Tab-separated table of C-alpha atoms in Angstrom:
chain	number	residue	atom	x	y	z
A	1	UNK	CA	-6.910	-2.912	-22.637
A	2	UNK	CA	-6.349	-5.190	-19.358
A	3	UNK	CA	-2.900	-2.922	-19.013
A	4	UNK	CA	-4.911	0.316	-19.428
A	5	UNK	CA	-7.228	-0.425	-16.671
A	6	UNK	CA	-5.025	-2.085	-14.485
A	7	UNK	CA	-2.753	1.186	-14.520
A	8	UNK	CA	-5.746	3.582	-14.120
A	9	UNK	CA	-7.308	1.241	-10.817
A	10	UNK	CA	-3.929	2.062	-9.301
A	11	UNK	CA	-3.598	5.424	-9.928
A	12	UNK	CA	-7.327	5.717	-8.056
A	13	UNK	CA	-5.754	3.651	-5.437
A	14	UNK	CA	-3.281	5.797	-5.131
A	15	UNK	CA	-5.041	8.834	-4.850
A	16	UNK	CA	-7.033	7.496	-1.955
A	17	UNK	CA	-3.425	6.367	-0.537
A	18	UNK	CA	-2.190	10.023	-0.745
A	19	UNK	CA	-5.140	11.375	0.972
A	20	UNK	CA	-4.613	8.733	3.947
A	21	UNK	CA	-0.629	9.566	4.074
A	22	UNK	CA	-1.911	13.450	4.679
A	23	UNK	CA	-3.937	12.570	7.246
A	24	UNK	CA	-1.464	10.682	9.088
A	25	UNK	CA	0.992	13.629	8.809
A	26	UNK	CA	-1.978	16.137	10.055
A	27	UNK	CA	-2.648	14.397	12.973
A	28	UNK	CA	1.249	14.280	13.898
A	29	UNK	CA	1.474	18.194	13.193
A	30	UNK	CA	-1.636	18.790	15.374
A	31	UNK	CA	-1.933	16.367	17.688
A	32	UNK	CA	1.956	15.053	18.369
A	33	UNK	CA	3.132	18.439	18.085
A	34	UNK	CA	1.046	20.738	19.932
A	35	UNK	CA	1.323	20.768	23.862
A	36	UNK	CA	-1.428	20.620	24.024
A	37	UNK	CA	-3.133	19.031	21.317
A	38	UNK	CA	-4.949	21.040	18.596
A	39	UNK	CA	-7.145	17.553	17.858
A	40	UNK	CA	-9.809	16.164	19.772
A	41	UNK	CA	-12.194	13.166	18.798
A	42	UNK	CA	-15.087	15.945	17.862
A	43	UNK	CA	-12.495	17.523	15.834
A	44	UNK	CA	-11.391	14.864	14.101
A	45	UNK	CA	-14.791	13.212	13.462
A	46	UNK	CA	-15.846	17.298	12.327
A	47	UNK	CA	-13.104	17.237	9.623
A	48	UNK	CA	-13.425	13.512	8.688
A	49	UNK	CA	-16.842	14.582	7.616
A	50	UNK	CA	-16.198	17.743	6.173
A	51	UNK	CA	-13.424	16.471	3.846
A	52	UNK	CA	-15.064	13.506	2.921
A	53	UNK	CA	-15.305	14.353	-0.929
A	54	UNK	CA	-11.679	13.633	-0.884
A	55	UNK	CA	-11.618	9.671	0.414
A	56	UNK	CA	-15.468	8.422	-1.200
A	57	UNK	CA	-13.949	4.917	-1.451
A	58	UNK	CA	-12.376	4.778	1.945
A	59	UNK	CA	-14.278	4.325	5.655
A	60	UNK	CA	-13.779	3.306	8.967
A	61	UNK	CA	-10.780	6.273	9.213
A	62	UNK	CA	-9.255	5.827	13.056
A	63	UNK	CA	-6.434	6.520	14.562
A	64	UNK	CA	-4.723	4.243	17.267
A	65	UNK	CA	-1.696	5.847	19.579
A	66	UNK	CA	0.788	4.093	20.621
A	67	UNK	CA	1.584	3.231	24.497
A	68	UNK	CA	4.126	1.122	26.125
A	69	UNK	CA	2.925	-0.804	29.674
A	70	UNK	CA	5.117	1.547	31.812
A	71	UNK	CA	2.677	4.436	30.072
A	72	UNK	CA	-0.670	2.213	30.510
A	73	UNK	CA	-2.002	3.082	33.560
A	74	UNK	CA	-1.412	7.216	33.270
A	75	UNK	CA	-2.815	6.911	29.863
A	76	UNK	CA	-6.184	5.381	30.863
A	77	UNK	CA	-6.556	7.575	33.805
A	78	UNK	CA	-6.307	10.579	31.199
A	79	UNK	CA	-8.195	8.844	28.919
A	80	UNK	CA	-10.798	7.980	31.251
A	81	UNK	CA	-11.635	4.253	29.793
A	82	UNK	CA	-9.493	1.197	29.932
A	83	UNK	CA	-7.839	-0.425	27.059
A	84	UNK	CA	-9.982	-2.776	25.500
A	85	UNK	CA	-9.301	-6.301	23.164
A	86	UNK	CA	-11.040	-6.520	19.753
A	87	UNK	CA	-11.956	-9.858	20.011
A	88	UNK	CA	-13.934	-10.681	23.309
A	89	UNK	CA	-16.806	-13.617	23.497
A	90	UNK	CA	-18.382	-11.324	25.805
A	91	UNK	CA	-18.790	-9.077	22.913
A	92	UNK	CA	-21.243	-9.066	20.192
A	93	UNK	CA	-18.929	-8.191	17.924
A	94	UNK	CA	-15.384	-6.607	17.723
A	95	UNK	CA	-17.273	-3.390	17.413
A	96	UNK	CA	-18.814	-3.612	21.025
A	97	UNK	CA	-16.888	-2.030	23.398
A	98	UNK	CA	-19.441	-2.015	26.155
A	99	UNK	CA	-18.900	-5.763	26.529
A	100	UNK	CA	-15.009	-5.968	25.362
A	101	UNK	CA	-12.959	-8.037	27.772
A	102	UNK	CA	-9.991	-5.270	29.635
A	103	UNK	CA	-6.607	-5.843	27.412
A	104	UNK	CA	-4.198	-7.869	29.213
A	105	UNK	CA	-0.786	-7.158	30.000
A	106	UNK	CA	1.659	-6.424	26.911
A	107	UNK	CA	4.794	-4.479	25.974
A	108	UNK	CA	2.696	-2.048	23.905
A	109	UNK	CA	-0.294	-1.323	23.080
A	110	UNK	CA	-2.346	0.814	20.247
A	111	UNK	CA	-5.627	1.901	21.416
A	112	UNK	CA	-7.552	3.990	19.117
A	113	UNK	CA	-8.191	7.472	20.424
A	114	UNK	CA	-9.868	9.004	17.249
A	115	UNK	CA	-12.276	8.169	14.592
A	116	UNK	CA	-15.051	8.915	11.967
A	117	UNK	CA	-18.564	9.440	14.284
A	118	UNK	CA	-19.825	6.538	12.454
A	119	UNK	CA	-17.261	4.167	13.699
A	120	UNK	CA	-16.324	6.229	16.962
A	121	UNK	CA	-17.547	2.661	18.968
A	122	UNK	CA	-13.691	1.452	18.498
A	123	UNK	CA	-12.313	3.561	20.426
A	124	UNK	CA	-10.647	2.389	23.435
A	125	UNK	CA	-10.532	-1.303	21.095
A	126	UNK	CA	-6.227	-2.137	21.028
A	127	UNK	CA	-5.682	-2.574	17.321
A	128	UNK	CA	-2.534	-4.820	18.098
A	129	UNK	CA	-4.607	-7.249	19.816
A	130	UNK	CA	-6.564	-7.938	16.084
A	131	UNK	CA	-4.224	-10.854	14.043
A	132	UNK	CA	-4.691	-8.734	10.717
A	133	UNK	CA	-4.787	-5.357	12.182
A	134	UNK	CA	-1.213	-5.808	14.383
A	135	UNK	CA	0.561	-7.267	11.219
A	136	UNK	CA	-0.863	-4.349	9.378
A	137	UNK	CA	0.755	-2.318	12.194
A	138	UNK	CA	4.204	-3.803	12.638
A	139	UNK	CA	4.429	-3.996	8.751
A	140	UNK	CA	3.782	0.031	8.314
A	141	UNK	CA	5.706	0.750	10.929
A	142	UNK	CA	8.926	-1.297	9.844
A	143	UNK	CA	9.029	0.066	6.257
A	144	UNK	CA	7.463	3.415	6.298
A	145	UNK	CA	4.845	2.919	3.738
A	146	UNK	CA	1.149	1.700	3.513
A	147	UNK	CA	0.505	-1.846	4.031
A	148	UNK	CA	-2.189	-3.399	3.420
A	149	UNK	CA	-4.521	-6.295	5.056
A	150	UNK	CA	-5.724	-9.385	3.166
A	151	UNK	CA	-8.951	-8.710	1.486
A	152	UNK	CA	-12.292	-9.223	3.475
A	153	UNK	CA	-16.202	-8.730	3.316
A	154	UNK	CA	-17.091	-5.426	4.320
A	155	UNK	CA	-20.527	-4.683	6.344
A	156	UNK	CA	-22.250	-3.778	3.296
A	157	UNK	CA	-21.218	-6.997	2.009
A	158	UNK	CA	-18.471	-6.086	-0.555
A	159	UNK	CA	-15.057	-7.044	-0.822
A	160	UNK	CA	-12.458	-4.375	0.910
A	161	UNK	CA	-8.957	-4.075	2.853
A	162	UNK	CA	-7.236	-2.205	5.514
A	163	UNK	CA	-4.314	0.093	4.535
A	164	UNK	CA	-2.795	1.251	7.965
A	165	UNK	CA	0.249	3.898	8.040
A	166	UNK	CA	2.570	4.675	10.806
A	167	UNK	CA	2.613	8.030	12.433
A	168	UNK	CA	6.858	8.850	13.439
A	169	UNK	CA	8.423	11.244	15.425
A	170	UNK	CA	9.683	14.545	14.019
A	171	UNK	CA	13.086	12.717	14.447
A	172	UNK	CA	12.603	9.829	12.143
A	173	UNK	CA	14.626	9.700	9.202
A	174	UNK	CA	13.437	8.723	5.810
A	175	UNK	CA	15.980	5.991	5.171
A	176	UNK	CA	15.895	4.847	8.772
A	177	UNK	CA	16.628	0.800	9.260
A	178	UNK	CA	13.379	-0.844	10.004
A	179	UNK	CA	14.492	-1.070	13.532
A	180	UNK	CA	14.867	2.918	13.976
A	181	UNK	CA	11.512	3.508	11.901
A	182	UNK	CA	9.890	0.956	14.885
A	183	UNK	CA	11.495	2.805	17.648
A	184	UNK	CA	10.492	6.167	16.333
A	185	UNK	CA	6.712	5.446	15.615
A	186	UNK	CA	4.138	6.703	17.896
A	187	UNK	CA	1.135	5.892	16.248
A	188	UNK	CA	-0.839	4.959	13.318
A	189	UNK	CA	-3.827	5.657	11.214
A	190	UNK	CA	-5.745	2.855	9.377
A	191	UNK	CA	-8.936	2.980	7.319
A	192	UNK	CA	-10.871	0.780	5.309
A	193	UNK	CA	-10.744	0.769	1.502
A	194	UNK	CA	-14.123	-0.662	-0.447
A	195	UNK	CA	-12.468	-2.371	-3.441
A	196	UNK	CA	-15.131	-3.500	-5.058
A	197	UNK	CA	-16.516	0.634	-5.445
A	198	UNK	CA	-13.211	1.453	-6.705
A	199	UNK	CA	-13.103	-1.538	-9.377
A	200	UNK	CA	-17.194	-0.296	-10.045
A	201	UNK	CA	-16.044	2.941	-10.386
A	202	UNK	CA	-12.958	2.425	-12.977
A	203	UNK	CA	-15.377	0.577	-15.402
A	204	UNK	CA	-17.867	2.871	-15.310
A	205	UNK	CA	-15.790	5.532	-16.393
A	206	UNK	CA	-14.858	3.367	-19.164
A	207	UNK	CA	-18.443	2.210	-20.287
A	208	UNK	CA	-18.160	2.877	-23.678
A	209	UNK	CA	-15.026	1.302	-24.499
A	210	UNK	CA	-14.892	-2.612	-25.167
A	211	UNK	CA	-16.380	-4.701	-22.565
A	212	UNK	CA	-14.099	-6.998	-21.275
A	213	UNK	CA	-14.967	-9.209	-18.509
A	214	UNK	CA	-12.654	-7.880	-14.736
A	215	UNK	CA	-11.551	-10.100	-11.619
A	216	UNK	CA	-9.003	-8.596	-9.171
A	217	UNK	CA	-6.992	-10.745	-7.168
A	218	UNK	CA	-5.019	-10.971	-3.803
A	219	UNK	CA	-1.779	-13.421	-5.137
A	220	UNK	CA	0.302	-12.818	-1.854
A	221	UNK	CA	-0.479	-16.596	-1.028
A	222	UNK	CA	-0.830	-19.893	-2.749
A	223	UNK	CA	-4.647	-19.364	-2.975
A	224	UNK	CA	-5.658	-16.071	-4.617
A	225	UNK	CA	-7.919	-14.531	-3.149
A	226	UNK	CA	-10.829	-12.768	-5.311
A	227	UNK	CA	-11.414	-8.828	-4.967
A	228	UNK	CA	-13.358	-8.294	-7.420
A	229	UNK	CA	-15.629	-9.961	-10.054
A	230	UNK	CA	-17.255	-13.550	-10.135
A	231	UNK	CA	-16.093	-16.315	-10.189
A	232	UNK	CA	-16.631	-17.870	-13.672
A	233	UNK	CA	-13.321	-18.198	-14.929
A	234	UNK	CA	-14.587	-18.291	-18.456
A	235	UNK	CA	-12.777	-19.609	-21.651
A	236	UNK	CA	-10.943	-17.826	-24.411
A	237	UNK	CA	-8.759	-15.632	-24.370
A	238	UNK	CA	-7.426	-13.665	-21.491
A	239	UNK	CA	-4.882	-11.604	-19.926
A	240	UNK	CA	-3.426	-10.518	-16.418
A	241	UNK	CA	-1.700	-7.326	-15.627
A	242	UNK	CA	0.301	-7.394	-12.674
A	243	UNK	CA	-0.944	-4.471	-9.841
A	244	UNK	CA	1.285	-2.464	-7.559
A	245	UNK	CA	-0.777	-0.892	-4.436
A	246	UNK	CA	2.387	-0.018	-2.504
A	247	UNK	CA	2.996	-2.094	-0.483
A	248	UNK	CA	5.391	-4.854	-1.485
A	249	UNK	CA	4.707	-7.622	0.919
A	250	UNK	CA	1.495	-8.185	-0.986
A	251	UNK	CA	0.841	-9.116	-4.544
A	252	UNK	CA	-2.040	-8.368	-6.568
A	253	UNK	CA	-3.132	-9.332	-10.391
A	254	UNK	CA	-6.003	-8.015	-12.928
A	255	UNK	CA	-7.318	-10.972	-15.184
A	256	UNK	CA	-8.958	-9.940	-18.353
A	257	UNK	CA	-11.119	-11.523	-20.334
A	258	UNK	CA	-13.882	-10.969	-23.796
């Protein structure tokens, strides 16, 4: 029974996965492509809304290009804002860009350019100046696949991550060295993944069924780190079933129990 829902929760995880990898290819046939671009913020926040039946787990959908320092100053004057840093204690909050600090100087740089209306106040915020977000980045970019962020607590107070994928150049080659896969990235698209509503979601579908008692856990460190469920461990008998989300620098577990 643990097995059965374990395999289901990551075949909704993938699906949201899927949609995410689309979008990232999208915006490099549209965007990347096209001289000039076919995509706009308007019409990316228009079709982020519009296709939002297909991603009802996943928020927070942005996309963050990415500029060397040699390109900096050309790229804000097109832009028409300066590059901002996510964490500033003249913000409110790393959602404040009116009060964000100016970036300082770095090789690179990944501001965001698009996102969802709802979240459209990041823009202009450098995603690789965020601890979790610039591993997320370097990760994607390195191996070609989704990573994924430690789990934290969402706005609405649940528990979620960050999956982040790389955006490459038409040139990049599918088994391309980690090195060649950095060199050929140009940007990357990163959204936020409720966990908790996906968890909610699996065992509702499965109501009727047995009732076992769920917990989801982040095992990529010494400490797991809860998902999903409470955290009364509970006595008797039990069982984990080990999770694969994709991205193999992270571990995850499902413990059952009656």
């Amino acid at each position: 029974m643990c097995d059965e829902r374990a395999r289901m929760l990551q075949d909704q995880f993938n699906v949201s996965m899927n949609h995410l990898h689309a979008l990232a290819i999208l915006v490099n046939t549209f965007h990347h492509s096209g001289n000039p671009s076919s995509i706009n913020q308007v019409t990316f926040a228009t079709y982020m809304e519009r296709t939002a039946f297909e991603r009802p787990l996943t928020s927070g959908v942005a996309y963050a290009v990415r500029v060397t320092h040699a390109e900096r100053d050309q790229f804000e004057r097109q832009q028409g804002w300066s590059i901002k840093k996510m964490y500033s204690p003249n913000s409110q909050g790393e959602g404040d860009a009116a009060g964000a600090m100016i970036r300082e100087p770095d090789e690179e740089y990944a501001p965001v350019i698009f996102a969802q209306d709802a979240y459209k106040n990041v823009i202009s915020f450098d995603m690789l100046s965020g601890a979790d977000d610039r591993e997320n980045i370097i990760r994607a970019r390195e191996s070609g696949r989704g990573a994924l962020t430690a789990p934290f607590q969402l706005l609405n107070g649940r528990i979620g991550v960050i999956l982040t994928y790389s955006v490459y150049t038409s040139e990049a080659v599918v088994n391309a060295r980690p090195q060649e896969l950095t060199q050929a990235a140009i940007g990357y698209l990163g959204a936020i993944i409720d966990m908790e509503a996906l968890v909610d979601k699996l065992l509702h579908q499965l109501a009727g069924k047995q009732s076992i008692m769920v917990n989801v856990y982040d095992t990529t460190y010494e400490y797991p780190i809860r998902m999903y469920g409470s955290n009364d461990k509970g006595s008797g008998m039990y069982h984990n079933s080990s999770l694969n989300f994709g991205d193999p620098s992270r571990r995850h577990v499902m413990h059952c129990r009656w």
